[in-house]
Coordinates of C-alpha atoms and ligand atoms in Angstrom, one line a residue:
X993 CA -35.3 -3.4 53.0
X994 CA -36.3 -5.1 49.9
X995 CA -33.9 -6.2 47.4
X996 CA -33.5 -3.7 44.5
X997 CA -31.6 -5.4 42.0
X998 CA -33.4 -7.1 39.1
X999 CA -32.4 -8.9 35.8
X1000 CA -33.5 -6.7 32.7
X1001 CA -36.1 -8.4 30.4
X1002 CA -34.4 -9.4 27.2
X1003 CA -36.0 -6.9 25.4
X1004 CA -34.4 -4.6 27.1
X1005 CA -31.0 -5.7 27.3
X1006 CA -31.0 -6.3 23.7
X1007 CA -32.1 -2.7 23.3
X1008 CA -29.1 -1.5 25.2
X1009 CA -26.8 -3.9 23.3
X1010 CA -28.5 -2.5 20.2
X1011 CA -27.4 1.1 20.9
X1012 CA -23.6 0.0 21.0
X1013 CA -24.2 -2.3 17.6
X1014 CA -26.2 -0.4 15.5
X1015 CA -25.5 3.4 15.7
X1016 CA -27.1 4.1 12.4
X1017 CA -28.6 2.3 9.4
X1018 CA -25.0 1.5 8.0
X1019 CA -23.9 -0.3 11.0
X1020 CA -27.1 -2.7 10.5
X1021 CA -25.7 -2.7 6.8
X1022 CA -22.3 -3.7 7.7
X1023 CA -23.9 -6.7 9.9
X1024 CA -26.1 -7.8 7.4
X1025 CA -23.4 -7.7 4.7
X1026 CA -20.6 -9.7 7.2
X1027 CA -23.5 -12.4 7.7
X1028 CA -24.0 -13.1 4.3
X1029 CA -20.2 -13.7 3.3
X1030 CA -20.1 -15.6 6.4
X1031 CA -22.8 -18.1 5.2
X1032 CA -20.8 -18.4 2.0
X1033 CA -22.8 -16.5 -0.5
X1034 CA -21.4 -16.0 -4.1
X1035 CA -23.8 -13.1 -4.7
X1036 CA -25.2 -10.4 -2.3
X1037 CA -27.5 -7.3 -3.2
X1038 CA -28.5 -4.8 -1.1
X1039 CA -31.2 -2.1 -1.1
X1040 CA -31.9 0.5 0.8
X1041 CA -35.0 2.7 0.9
X1042 CA -35.0 6.4 2.4
X1043 CA -31.3 6.1 3.3
X1044 CA -31.8 2.9 5.2
X1045 CA -34.3 4.7 7.5
X1046 CA -37.3 2.8 6.0
X1047 CA -35.6 0.0 4.6
X1048 CA -32.3 -2.2 4.4
X1049 CA -33.0 -5.5 2.4
X1050 CA -30.0 -7.6 1.9
X1051 CA -30.5 -11.0 -0.2
X1052 CA -27.9 -13.6 -0.4
X1053 CA -27.4 -17.1 -2.0
X1054 CA -25.7 -18.5 1.1
X1055 CA -26.1 -21.5 2.9
X1056 CA -29.3 -20.5 4.5
X1057 CA -30.9 -21.5 7.8
X1058 CA -33.0 -24.4 9.2
X1059 CA -36.4 -23.6 11.0
X1060 CA -34.8 -23.8 14.3
X1061 CA -31.7 -22.1 13.5
X1062 CA -33.8 -19.0 12.0
X1063 CA -35.4 -18.6 15.4
X1064 CA -32.1 -18.8 17.4
X1065 CA -30.3 -16.5 15.3
X1066 CA -32.4 -13.4 17.0
X1067 CA -31.5 -15.0 20.2
X1068 CA -28.4 -12.8 22.2
X1069 CA -25.3 -14.7 22.2
X1070 CA -26.7 -17.1 19.7
X1071 CA -23.9 -18.0 17.2
X1072 CA -22.8 -20.6 14.8
X1073 CA -19.6 -19.2 14.4
X1074 CA -17.6 -20.2 17.6
X1075 CA -18.4 -23.1 20.1
X1076 CA -15.5 -22.7 22.8
X1077 CA -13.3 -19.7 24.2
X1078 CA -10.2 -21.4 22.2
X1079 CA -12.3 -20.8 18.5
X1080 CA -11.7 -17.0 19.6
X1081 CA -8.2 -17.1 18.7
X1082 CA -8.8 -19.2 15.4
X1083 CA -11.2 -16.8 13.9
X1084 CA -12.0 -16.7 10.2
X1085 CA -15.6 -15.4 10.0
X1086 CA -16.4 -12.0 10.4
X1087 CA -18.9 -12.3 13.1
X1088 CA -18.9 -14.5 16.2
X1089 CA -20.8 -12.7 19.0
X1090 CA -23.9 -13.5 18.2
X1091 CA -25.0 -10.0 19.2
X1092 CA -26.2 -8.3 15.9
X1093 CA -29.3 -10.0 14.8
X1094 CA -30.7 -9.8 18.5
X1095 CA -29.8 -6.1 18.4
X1096 CA -31.5 -5.2 15.0
X1097 CA -34.6 -6.9 16.2
X1098 CA -34.9 -5.0 19.3
X1099 CA -35.2 -1.7 17.3
X1100 CA -36.7 -2.6 13.8
X1101 CA -39.6 -4.6 12.2
X1102 CA -37.5 -7.6 10.8
X1103 CA -38.4 -9.8 8.3
X1104 CA -36.3 -13.0 7.7
X1105 CA -36.8 -15.7 4.8
X1106 CA -34.3 -18.4 4.6
X1107 CA -34.1 -21.8 3.2
X1108 CA -31.4 -24.4 3.0
X1109 CA -30.3 -25.7 -0.4
X1110 CA -31.8 -29.1 0.3
X1111 CA -35.0 -27.9 1.9
X1112 CA -38.2 -28.4 0.3
X1113 CA -39.4 -25.2 2.2
X1114 CA -37.9 -22.4 3.8
X1115 CA -39.0 -20.4 7.0
X1116 CA -40.2 -17.2 7.3
X1117 CA -39.9 -14.9 10.7
X1118 CA -41.7 -11.6 11.5
X1119 CA -40.0 -10.0 14.7
X1120 CA -40.5 -6.5 15.8
X1121 CA -39.0 -5.2 19.1
X1122 CA -37.7 -8.8 20.0
X1123 CA -41.3 -10.0 19.7
X1124 CA -41.9 -12.7 17.3
X1125 CA -45.1 -11.9 15.5
X1126 CA -45.1 -14.6 12.9
X1127 CA -43.2 -17.6 12.0
X1128 CA -44.1 -19.9 9.1
X1129 CA -43.1 -22.1 6.4
X1130 CA -42.4 -20.2 2.9
X1131 CA -41.5 -21.2 -0.4
X1132 CA -38.2 -18.9 -1.0
X1133 CA -35.0 -19.7 -3.2
X1134 CA -31.7 -20.9 -1.3
X1135 CA -30.0 -18.5 1.0
X1136 CA -31.5 -15.8 2.9
X1137 CA -32.8 -12.4 2.8
X1138 CA -33.2 -10.0 5.9
X1139 CA -35.5 -7.2 5.5
X1140 CA -35.3 -4.4 8.3
X1141 CA -37.9 -1.8 8.1
X1142 CA -38.2 1.1 10.1
X1143 CA -34.9 1.2 12.1
X1144 CA -35.2 3.0 15.6
X1145 CA -39.0 2.9 15.5
X1146 CA -38.9 2.7 18.9
X1147 CA -35.9 4.4 19.9
X1148 CA -37.4 7.9 18.8
X1149 CA -33.9 9.7 20.4
X1150 CA -31.8 7.6 18.1
X1151 CA -34.1 8.3 15.2
X1152 CA -34.1 11.8 15.5
X1153 CA -30.3 12.0 15.6
X1154 CA -30.1 10.6 12.3
X1155 CA -28.5 12.8 9.6
X1156 CA -29.6 13.8 6.3
X1157 CA -30.3 11.1 3.7
X1158 CA -27.4 12.1 2.0
X1159 CA -25.3 11.6 4.7
X1160 CA -26.6 8.2 5.8
X1161 CA -26.5 6.9 2.4
X1162 CA -22.7 7.8 2.3
X1163 CA -22.0 6.1 5.2
X1164 CA -24.3 2.7 4.1
X1165 CA -22.0 3.0 0.6
X1166 CA -18.9 3.5 2.2
X1167 CA -19.5 0.5 4.4
X1168 CA -21.0 -1.3 1.5
X1169 CA -17.6 -0.7 -0.6
X1170 CA -15.5 -1.6 2.2
X1171 CA -16.9 -5.1 2.3
X1172 CA -17.3 -5.4 -1.6
X1173 CA -13.6 -4.3 -2.3
X1174 CA -12.0 -7.0 -0.7
X1175 CA -14.7 -9.8 -1.2
X1176 CA -13.9 -9.0 -5.0
X1177 CA -14.8 -13.1 -5.6
X1178 CA -18.6 -12.3 -4.7
X1179 CA -20.8 -10.8 -7.0
X1180 CA -22.5 -7.5 -5.5
X1181 CA -25.2 -5.1 -6.1
X1182 CA -26.7 -2.0 -4.4
X1183 CA -30.0 -0.2 -5.2
X1184 CA -31.1 3.1 -3.6
X1185 CA -34.5 3.8 -3.7
X1186 CA -35.0 1.5 -6.5
X1187 CA -32.1 2.7 -8.7
X1188 CA -28.9 0.6 -9.2
X1189 CA -25.7 2.0 -7.6
X1190 CA -23.4 -0.7 -8.1
X1191 CA -23.3 -3.9 -10.3
X1192 CA -20.3 -5.7 -9.5
X1193 CA -19.4 -9.1 -11.0
X1194 CA -17.0 -11.5 -9.3
X1195 CA -13.2 -11.2 -10.6
X1196 CA -9.6 -10.0 -9.4
X1197 CA -9.1 -7.5 -6.9
X1198 CA -7.9 -5.3 -9.5
X1199 CA -10.6 -6.1 -11.5
X1200 CA -12.9 -4.8 -8.3
X1201 CA -11.3 -1.6 -7.8
X1202 CA -11.6 -0.7 -11.2
X1203 CA -15.2 -1.7 -11.5
X1204 CA -15.9 0.6 -8.2
X1205 CA -13.5 3.5 -8.7
X1206 CA -13.6 3.6 -12.7
X1207 CA -11.5 2.6 -15.6
X1208 CA -8.9 5.1 -15.0
X1209 CA -7.8 3.3 -12.2
X1210 CA -6.6 0.6 -14.2
X1211 CA -3.7 2.6 -15.2
X1212 CA -3.0 4.0 -12.0
X1213 CA -2.4 0.9 -9.8
X1214 CA 0.8 -0.9 -8.8
X1215 CA 0.8 -4.1 -7.3
X1216 CA 2.4 -5.0 -3.9
X1217 CA 2.7 -8.5 -3.0
X1218 CA 5.0 -9.8 0.0
X1219 CA 5.1 -12.8 1.9
X1220 CA 7.0 -13.1 5.2
X1221 CA 6.2 -15.3 8.3
X1222 CA 4.3 -12.3 10.0
X1223 CA 2.2 -11.0 7.3
X1224 CA 1.5 -11.7 3.7
X1225 CA 0.7 -8.5 1.8
X1226 CA -1.5 -8.0 -1.2
X1227 CA -2.8 -5.1 -3.1
X1228 CA -2.1 -2.4 -4.6
X1229 CA -1.3 1.8 -4.3
X1230 CA -1.5 4.1 -6.6
X1231 CA 1.2 5.9 -8.9
X1232 CA 2.6 8.6 -7.1
X1233 CA 1.7 11.0 -10.0
X1234 CA -2.2 10.0 -9.1
X1235 CA -1.5 11.1 -5.3
X1236 CA -4.5 13.1 -4.2
X1237 CA -4.7 16.3 -2.3
X1238 CA -7.1 15.0 0.1
X1239 CA -6.8 11.5 1.9
X1240 CA -8.4 9.5 -1.2
X1241 CA -8.9 5.9 -1.3
X1242 CA -7.0 4.5 1.5
X1243 CA -8.1 0.9 1.9
X1244 CA -6.6 -1.4 4.7
X1245 CA -8.0 -5.1 5.4
X1246 CA -6.8 -7.3 7.6
X1247 CA -7.7 -11.1 6.9
X1248 CA -10.5 -9.6 4.3
X1249 CA -11.7 -7.5 6.9
X1250 CA -11.6 -3.3 6.7
X1251 CA -9.5 -1.7 9.3
X1252 CA -8.2 2.0 10.1
X1253 CA -4.8 2.0 11.2
X1254 CA -3.2 5.1 11.4
X1255 CA 0.2 3.9 12.1
X1256 CA 0.0 1.5 9.2
X1257 CA -1.3 4.3 7.1
X1258 CA 1.9 6.3 7.9
X1259 CA 4.3 2.8 6.9
X1260 CA 2.6 3.4 3.3
X1261 CA 3.1 7.1 3.3
X1262 CA 6.3 6.8 4.2
X1263 CA 7.3 4.4 1.6
X1264 CA 6.4 7.1 -0.7
X1265 CA 8.6 9.5 1.1
X1266 CA 10.4 11.7 -1.5
X1267 CA 7.8 10.9 -4.2
X1268 CA 5.0 12.6 -2.8
X1269 CA 5.0 16.3 -0.7
X1270 CA 3.3 16.3 2.6
X1271 CA 0.0 17.9 1.1
X1272 CA -0.3 14.8 -1.5
X1273 CA -2.1 11.3 -0.2
X1274 CA -1.5 8.2 -2.0
X1275 CA -4.4 5.7 -2.7
X1276 CA -4.0 2.0 -1.4
X1277 CA -5.9 -1.2 -1.3
X1278 CA -3.9 -3.3 0.9
X1279 CA -4.8 -6.7 2.2
X1280 CA -2.6 -8.1 5.1
X1281 CA -3.3 -11.7 5.9
X1282 CA -1.9 -12.6 9.3
X1283 CA -2.6 -15.4 11.7
X1284 CA -5.9 -14.9 13.6
X1285 CA -4.1 -15.6 17.1
X1286 CA -1.6 -12.8 16.3
X1287 CA -4.3 -10.1 16.7
X1288 CA -6.5 -8.9 19.1
X1289 CA -10.2 -10.2 18.6
X1290 CA -11.2 -8.8 21.9
X1291 CA -12.4 -5.5 20.3
X1292 CA -15.7 -3.8 19.9
X1293 CA -17.8 -5.3 17.1
X1294 CA -18.5 -2.1 15.2
X1295 CA -15.0 -0.8 15.9
X1296 CA -12.6 -1.0 12.9
X1297 CA -9.4 -0.6 14.8
X1298 CA -7.2 -3.8 15.5
X1299 CA -4.3 -4.7 17.4
X1300 CA -1.4 -6.6 16.0
X1301 CA 0.9 -8.5 18.4
X1302 CA 3.8 -7.9 15.9
X1303 CA 2.9 -4.1 14.8
X1304 CA 6.3 -2.9 14.3
X1305 CA 7.2 -5.4 12.0
X1306 CA 4.5 -5.2 10.0
X1307 CA 4.8 -1.6 9.6
X1308 CA 8.5 -2.3 8.5
X1309 CA 7.3 -5.1 6.1
X1310 CA 4.5 -2.7 4.6
X1311 CA 6.9 0.1 3.9
X1312 CA 9.4 -2.2 2.2
X1313 CA 7.1 -3.9 0.1
X1314 CA 5.4 -0.7 -1.2
X1315 CA 8.9 1.0 -1.7
X1316 CA 10.0 -2.3 -3.7
X1317 CA 6.6 -1.9 -5.5
X1318 CA 7.2 1.6 -6.5
X1319 CA 10.7 0.9 -7.4
X1320 CA 9.7 -1.8 -9.7
X1321 CA 7.0 0.4 -11.5
X1322 CA 9.6 3.2 -11.8
X1323 CA 12.1 0.8 -13.7
X1324 CA 9.4 -0.8 -16.1
X1325 CA 7.0 0.9 -18.1
X1326 CA 7.1 -2.4 -20.0
X1327 CA 5.7 -4.3 -17.0
X1328 CA 2.6 -1.4 -16.6
X1329 CA 1.8 -2.1 -20.3
X1330 CA 1.7 -5.8 -19.6
X1331 CA -0.6 -5.1 -16.7
X1332 CA -3.0 -3.5 -18.9
X1333 CA -3.0 -6.5 -21.1
X1334 CA -4.0 -8.8 -18.1
X1335 CA -7.3 -7.0 -17.9
X1336 CA -8.8 -8.8 -21.0
X1337 CA -8.2 -12.1 -19.9
X1338 CA -11.4 -14.0 -19.6
X1339 CA -12.6 -13.8 -15.8
X1340 CA -13.0 -17.5 -15.5
X1341 CA -9.2 -18.4 -16.6
X1342 CA -7.9 -15.7 -14.6
X1343 CA -9.6 -16.7 -11.5
X1344 CA -8.6 -20.3 -11.9
X1345 CA -5.1 -20.1 -12.8
X1346 CA -3.8 -16.9 -11.3
X1347 CA -0.8 -17.6 -9.0
X1348 CA 0.1 -14.1 -6.9
X1349 CA 3.4 -14.3 -7.4
X1350 CA 5.5 -13.5 -4.0
X1351 CA 8.8 -11.7 -3.7
X1352 CA 11.9 -13.5 -2.6
X1353 CA 12.3 -13.3 1.3
X1354 CA 15.7 -13.5 2.9
X1355 CA 15.2 -16.1 5.5
X1356 CA 17.1 -14.1 7.8
X1357 CA 15.1 -11.4 7.4
X1358 CA 14.8 -9.0 10.5
X1359 CA 12.4 -6.2 10.2
X1360 CA 14.0 -3.9 12.5
X1361 CA 17.6 -4.3 10.9
X1362 CA 16.1 -3.3 7.5
X1363 CA 14.2 -0.6 9.3
X1364 CA 17.6 0.6 10.2
X1365 CA 18.9 0.1 7.1
X1366 CA 16.3 2.1 5.2
X1367 CA 16.4 5.1 7.4
X1368 CA 20.5 5.3 7.1
X1369 CA 21.9 3.2 4.6
X1370 CA 25.2 2.8 6.2
X1371 CA 28.1 2.8 3.7
X1372 CA 29.0 -0.9 4.7
X1373 CA 25.9 -2.2 3.5
X1374 CA 26.6 -0.2 0.5
X1375 CA 29.9 -1.7 -0.4
X1376 CA 28.5 -5.3 0.6
X1377 CA 25.6 -5.0 -2.0
X1378 CA 28.0 -3.2 -4.9
X1379 CA 29.2 -6.0 -6.3
X1380 CA 26.1 -7.8 -6.6
X1381 CA 24.3 -5.2 -8.6
X1382 CA 23.3 -7.8 -11.1
X1383 CA 22.1 -9.9 -8.6
X1384 CA 19.7 -7.2 -7.1
X1385 CA 18.4 -6.6 -10.5
X1386 CA 18.0 -10.2 -11.0
X1387 CA 15.6 -10.3 -8.2
X1388 CA 13.6 -7.7 -9.9
X1389 CA 13.7 -9.2 -13.0
X1390 CA 12.3 -12.8 -11.9
X1391 CA 9.5 -10.9 -10.0
X1392 CA 8.6 -9.0 -13.2
X1393 CA 8.9 -12.2 -15.1
X1394 CA 6.5 -13.9 -12.3
X1395 CA 4.1 -11.1 -12.2
X1396 CA 3.5 -11.3 -16.2
X1397 CA 3.3 -15.0 -16.2
X1398 CA 0.9 -14.7 -13.3
X1399 CA -1.1 -12.4 -15.3
X1400 CA -1.0 -13.7 -18.6
X1401 CA -1.7 -17.1 -17.4
X1402 CA 1.1 -18.9 -18.9
X1403 CA 1.6 -22.5 -18.2
X1404 CA 4.2 -24.1 -15.9
X1405 CA 6.3 -25.0 -19.0
X1406 CA 5.8 -21.8 -20.9
X1407 CA 6.9 -20.3 -17.6
X1408 CA 10.0 -22.6 -17.2
X1409 CA 10.9 -21.9 -20.7
X1410 CA 10.6 -18.2 -20.6
X1411 CA 13.0 -18.2 -17.4
X1412 CA 15.6 -20.6 -19.1
X1413 CA 15.8 -17.8 -22.1
X1414 CA 16.3 -15.2 -19.5
X1415 CA 19.3 -16.9 -17.9
X1416 CA 20.6 -17.9 -21.4
X1417 CA 20.9 -14.4 -22.2
X1418 CA 22.6 -13.9 -18.8
X1419 CA 26.4 -13.0 -18.2
X1420 CA 26.9 -16.7 -18.0
X1421 CA 29.6 -17.5 -15.3
X1422 CA 30.9 -14.2 -15.3
X1423 CA 30.6 -12.7 -11.9
X1424 CA 32.7 -9.8 -12.1
X1425 CA 31.3 -7.1 -12.5
X1426 CA 34.3 -5.4 -14.3
X1427 CA 33.7 -7.7 -17.3
X1428 CA 30.2 -6.0 -18.2
X1429 CA 29.4 -4.3 -21.2
X1430 CA 28.3 -0.6 -20.8
X1431 CA 28.1 2.0 -23.5
X1432 CA 27.8 5.4 -23.0
X1433 CA 25.2 7.5 -25.0
X1434 CA 25.1 10.9 -25.8
X1435 CA 27.4 11.7 -22.8
X1436 CA 24.1 11.5 -21.0
X1437 CA 23.0 7.8 -20.9
X1438 CA 24.7 4.6 -20.0
X1439 CA 23.2 1.3 -21.8
X1440 CA 23.7 -1.9 -20.3
X1441 CA 22.3 -5.3 -20.8
X1442 CA 21.0 -7.8 -18.2
X1443 CA 19.7 -10.6 -19.3
X1444 CA 16.7 -9.6 -21.6
X1445 CA 16.7 -6.3 -20.7
X1446 CA 18.5 -3.3 -21.7
X1447 CA 19.0 -0.6 -19.0
X1448 CA 19.3 3.3 -19.9
X1449 CA 20.4 4.8 -17.0
X1450 CA 20.9 8.5 -16.5
X1451 CA 24.2 9.2 -15.6
X1452 CA 23.3 12.5 -13.9
X1453 CA 20.2 11.5 -12.1
X1454 CA 22.1 8.1 -11.2
X1455 CA 25.1 9.9 -9.5
X1456 CA 22.6 12.2 -7.6
X1457 CA 20.8 9.4 -6.1
X1458 CA 24.1 7.6 -5.0
X1459 CA 25.3 10.9 -3.5
X1460 CA 21.9 11.7 -1.9
X1461 CA 21.9 8.5 0.0
X1462 CA 25.6 8.8 0.8
X1463 CA 24.9 12.3 2.4
X1464 CA 21.7 11.6 4.0
X1465 CA 23.9 8.8 6.0
X1466 CA 26.7 11.4 6.5
X1467 CA 24.1 13.7 8.1
X1468 CA 22.4 10.9 10.4
X1469 CA 25.7 9.6 11.5
X1470 CA 28.0 12.7 11.4
X1471 CA 30.6 10.9 9.7
X1472 CA 31.3 12.8 6.3
X1473 CA 34.7 13.2 5.3
X1474 CA 36.6 16.7 5.1
X1475 CA 39.4 17.9 2.8
X1476 CA 41.5 20.2 5.0
X1477 CA 42.7 23.3 2.7
X1478 CA 46.2 24.0 2.7
X1479 CA 45.4 27.7 2.4
X1480 CA 42.1 28.8 4.2
X1481 CA 39.8 30.8 1.7
X1482 CA 37.5 33.7 2.5
X1483 CA 34.2 34.0 0.9
X1484 CA 31.6 36.8 1.3
X1485 CA 27.8 35.8 0.6
X1486 CA 24.8 38.2 0.5
X1487 CA 23.1 38.7 3.8
X1488 CA 20.2 36.1 3.4
X1489 CA 22.6 33.7 2.2
X1490 CA 24.6 34.1 5.0
X1491 CA 21.6 33.6 7.2
X1492 CA 20.7 30.7 5.3
X1493 CA 24.3 28.9 6.2
X1494 CA 24.1 29.7 10.0
X1495 CA 20.7 28.0 9.7
X1496 CA 22.0 24.8 8.3
X1497 CA 25.7 25.0 9.8
X1498 CA 25.5 22.3 12.1
X1499 CA 24.2 19.8 9.3
X1500 CA 26.6 20.8 6.6
X1501 CA 29.6 20.6 9.1
X1502 CA 28.6 16.9 9.4
X1503 CA 29.2 16.5 5.8
X1504 CA 32.8 18.0 5.9
X1505 CA 32.4 21.7 5.7
X1506 CA 34.5 23.2 8.2
X1507 CA 34.4 26.9 8.6
X1508 CA 34.4 30.2 11.1
X1509 CA 32.3 33.2 10.6
X1510 CA 34.1 36.2 10.2
X1511 CA 31.8 39.4 10.7
X1512 CA 28.3 39.0 9.4
X1513 CA 28.7 37.7 5.9
X1514 CA 32.0 36.6 5.5
X1515 CA 33.4 33.1 6.5
X1516 CA 36.9 31.7 6.4
X1517 CA 36.7 28.1 5.1
X1518 CA 39.1 25.5 6.4
X1519 CA 38.0 22.5 4.9
X1520 CA 35.4 20.8 2.4
X1521 CA 33.5 17.4 1.8
X1522 CA 35.9 15.5 -0.1
X1523 CA 33.1 15.2 -2.8
X1524 CA 33.6 19.0 -3.6
X1525 CA 37.1 19.3 -3.2
X1526 CA 37.7 19.7 -7.1
X1527 CA 35.2 22.8 -7.1
X1528 CA 36.2 26.3 -6.5
X1529 CA 35.1 27.2 -3.0
X1530 CA 33.1 30.0 -3.6
X1531 CA 31.3 28.4 -6.3
X1532 CA 30.3 25.2 -4.2
X1533 CA 29.2 27.3 -1.6
X1534 CA 27.1 29.2 -3.6
X1535 CA 25.9 26.2 -5.8
X1536 CA 24.8 24.5 -2.6
X1537 CA 22.7 27.4 -1.5
X1538 CA 21.1 27.8 -4.7
X1539 CA 20.2 24.0 -4.8
X1540 CA 19.3 24.2 -1.3
X1541 CA 16.7 27.3 -1.6
X1542 CA 15.4 25.4 -4.9
X1543 CA 14.8 22.4 -3.3
X1544 CA 13.0 24.4 -0.3
X1545 CA 10.5 25.6 -2.4
X1546 CA 9.7 22.5 -5.0
X1547 CA 9.5 19.8 -2.4
X1548 CA 8.4 19.5 1.1
X1549 CA 11.3 17.2 2.2
X1550 CA 12.8 17.3 5.5
X1551 CA 15.7 19.8 6.3
X1552 CA 18.3 17.0 6.1
X1553 CA 17.0 15.5 2.9
X1554 CA 17.0 19.2 1.4
X1555 CA 20.7 19.4 2.4
X1556 CA 21.5 16.0 0.9
X1557 CA 19.9 16.7 -2.3
X1558 CA 21.5 20.2 -2.7
X1559 CA 24.7 18.5 -1.9
X1560 CA 24.4 15.6 -4.3
X1561 CA 23.1 18.2 -7.1
X1562 CA 26.1 19.9 -6.7
X1563 CA 28.7 17.3 -6.5
X1564 CA 27.1 14.8 -9.0
X1565 CA 28.5 14.3 -12.4
X1566 CA 26.7 16.2 -14.9
X1567 CA 25.1 15.3 -18.2
X1568 CA 27.7 15.9 -21.0
X1569 CA 30.4 14.6 -19.0
X1570 CA 32.4 11.8 -20.5
X1571 CA 32.8 8.8 -18.6
X1572 CA 35.3 6.0 -18.8
X1573 CA 34.2 2.6 -18.9
X1574 CA 35.5 1.8 -15.3
X1575 CA 33.6 5.0 -13.9
X1576 CA 30.3 3.6 -15.6
X1577 CA 30.5 0.5 -14.2
X1578 CA 31.5 2.0 -10.8
X1579 CA 28.2 4.1 -11.2
X1580 CA 26.1 1.4 -12.2
X1581 CA 27.4 -0.7 -9.3
X1582 CA 26.6 1.9 -6.8
X1583 CA 23.4 3.1 -8.2
X1584 CA 21.9 -0.8 -7.4
X1585 CA 23.7 -0.6 -4.3
X1586 CA 21.2 2.3 -3.4
X1587 CA 18.1 1.9 -1.0
X1588 CA 15.8 3.5 -3.9
X1589 CA 18.1 3.0 -7.4
X1590 CA 15.0 3.4 -9.7
X1591 CA 14.1 7.0 -9.0
X1592 CA 15.2 10.7 -7.6
X1593 CA 13.8 12.0 -4.7
X1594 CA 11.5 14.1 -6.5
X1595 CA 10.2 10.8 -8.4
X1596 CA 12.0 11.2 -11.7
X1597 CA 13.4 8.0 -12.8
X1598 CA 16.9 7.2 -13.2
X1599 CA 16.5 3.8 -15.0
X1600 CA 14.4 2.9 -18.0
X1601 CA 14.5 -0.4 -19.0
X1602 CA 13.3 -1.7 -22.6
X1603 CA 13.2 -5.5 -22.8
X1604 CA 13.5 -7.9 -25.8
X1605 CA 10.2 -8.4 -26.5
X1606 CA 9.3 -4.6 -26.3
X1607 CA 12.0 -4.2 -29.0
X1608 CA 10.6 -7.0 -31.0
X1609 CA 7.4 -5.1 -30.8
X1610 CA 8.9 -2.3 -32.2
X1611 CA 10.4 -3.8 -35.2
X1612 CA 7.1 -5.7 -35.8
X1613 CA 8.2 -9.2 -35.2
Ligands
ADP1757 P1 -22.9 -13.6 14.5 O1 -22.5 -13.4 13.2 O2 -21.9 -12.7 15.4 O3 -22.6 -15.3 14.8 P2 -25.5 -12.8 14.3 O4 -26.6 -12.2 15.2 O5 -25.0 -11.6 13.1 O6 -24.1 -13.2 14.7 O7 -26.0 -14.1 13.6 C1 -26.4 -15.1 14.4 C2 -26.4 -16.2 13.5 O8 -27.1 -16.5 12.7 C3 -25.1 -16.5 12.7 O9 -24.0 -17.4 13.6 C4 -25.5 -17.7 11.7 O10 -25.5 -18.9 12.3 C5 -26.8 -17.1 11.4 N1 -26.7 -16.0 10.4 C6 -27.1 -14.8 10.4 N2 -27.4 -14.5 9.2 C7 -27.2 -15.6 8.3 C8 -27.2 -15.6 7.2 N3 -27.4 -14.5 5.8 N4 -27.1 -16.9 6.3 C9 -27.3 -17.8 7.2 N5 -27.0 -17.8 8.4 C10 -27.0 -16.6 9.1
MG1758 MG1 -23.0 -11.3 12.5

């Protein structure tokens, strides 16, 4: 019997490959934009006609190609980006497979014009269905222009399955934005059927986000920065109050490449935990920089999923970084004000001198340990941190200054001067918290000074935050302290309240409640959590239930969190209560030992800071 296996002709092989690489016009757009970036372009323009079905044109001012390279670029597995298998583990380019142009040329009419900087003439190639139709010298500007006409002209099945122009254009705009957002140092423009859709100057990441999504974004963004051995994170999340009902702008980039990752998305969502309810989604724009050898590159070119070697650590680091960022935002409205000002800085200056501030990282950082702590802040951690609350605040303070400095472009000297000033007003050598000054205002706020900052702490909210974290720990560890009653007390509840008590019975017993039901609505109470021991029993039960029901409807918290919050609300000190110096200091200590000192679970601030510059401003200095 005759042999029947044959090698496919290149044109057919390319067409098959094209089926994977180019699913729709937007895929071709992505490949061309990425090639332009890899070619070092500083300005890239995209034009589409008929949602890319008739024309996709990308013009770049990158390095261009020689005559031979221009011809070779359409060959399959022809790439200038890797040479050996080892290079696969040190990728710094978007492409490396050498498949895209071969695939596109197999299923479209392609015209390429390209010229290298010092060449007198450039090259022009016309290729249709993998067949070179024309190749000649041409005079053109430095850089490369690809024009892709009549995509899928020879694959009618594909062409017929394309969606409406509005759907296909939307896909193209999505791809365009994914690339343009993170490459903010490159100028981009986009035209749809001759109309300008975007015209983006090069600038900072913040400027690019604002240029794309609108001026309002400038006030919505909270910077997130973190640097660890595993990953560097730079970017922004939107403030909780701007969260959307639908998944809004959620962008993760890894080494400047857009990716989708449900797990890491969860890390961000989780960092917002009690600040948002379950139907709200934060927007975010986060770029993760990781060692290319630590990610799996052996992934399909068109896929946006990516595998990390150390995904769990990255999860923990992202969550912590976003939490910290949100915490800082809550404490410092002035910081926010400065950021807006930074927007006026001339572009060139901004670009030159801006240094991304980094958060000081504990060299013994172990993300898993941190993970544990965040989920269940143990009493031990709190006590350990409690005596160092000014240090905790200091870290915040330094970072804040660093950010402001970076954005206002203060010079090295100015920076040092500022830092010195900061420490001059410090508590000198006093490290004992006991010696700090705290003042109670209106029996409601505690005023204290730290460095150049004046902190106004809401006593009721502060205590609620402290107790919330404490009760949550007790709930998780089942180690609440019970105060046994000398004379057990019987209480009578309404039918529905009695039901509710049964429902949360296992949890509240972990907090220190000790009771037995007698009949349907009566309970005999033998013990209560020590934190409630000075309240009338019936009252504390009813109060707890009332708070629990209130938060059931107000926030979509987990049951344990609702119970912890209800307990915190009923056991906490209230506004209007006189506090001694010692009580206030203790409160401040404990607050700064919290995982999230700056706000309540519903996002309301616990601390407001007013810095000296702000005061000077108020006095018109
Ligand atoms: P890959 O990007 O994976 O290398 P492509 O098929 O996309 O493969 O491109 C093949 C080669 O053509 C690239 O490696 C590059 O050398 C060259 N090339 C493609 N587009 C451009 C461009 N816009 N400017 C300069 N060179 C380009
Ligand atoms: Mg490519």
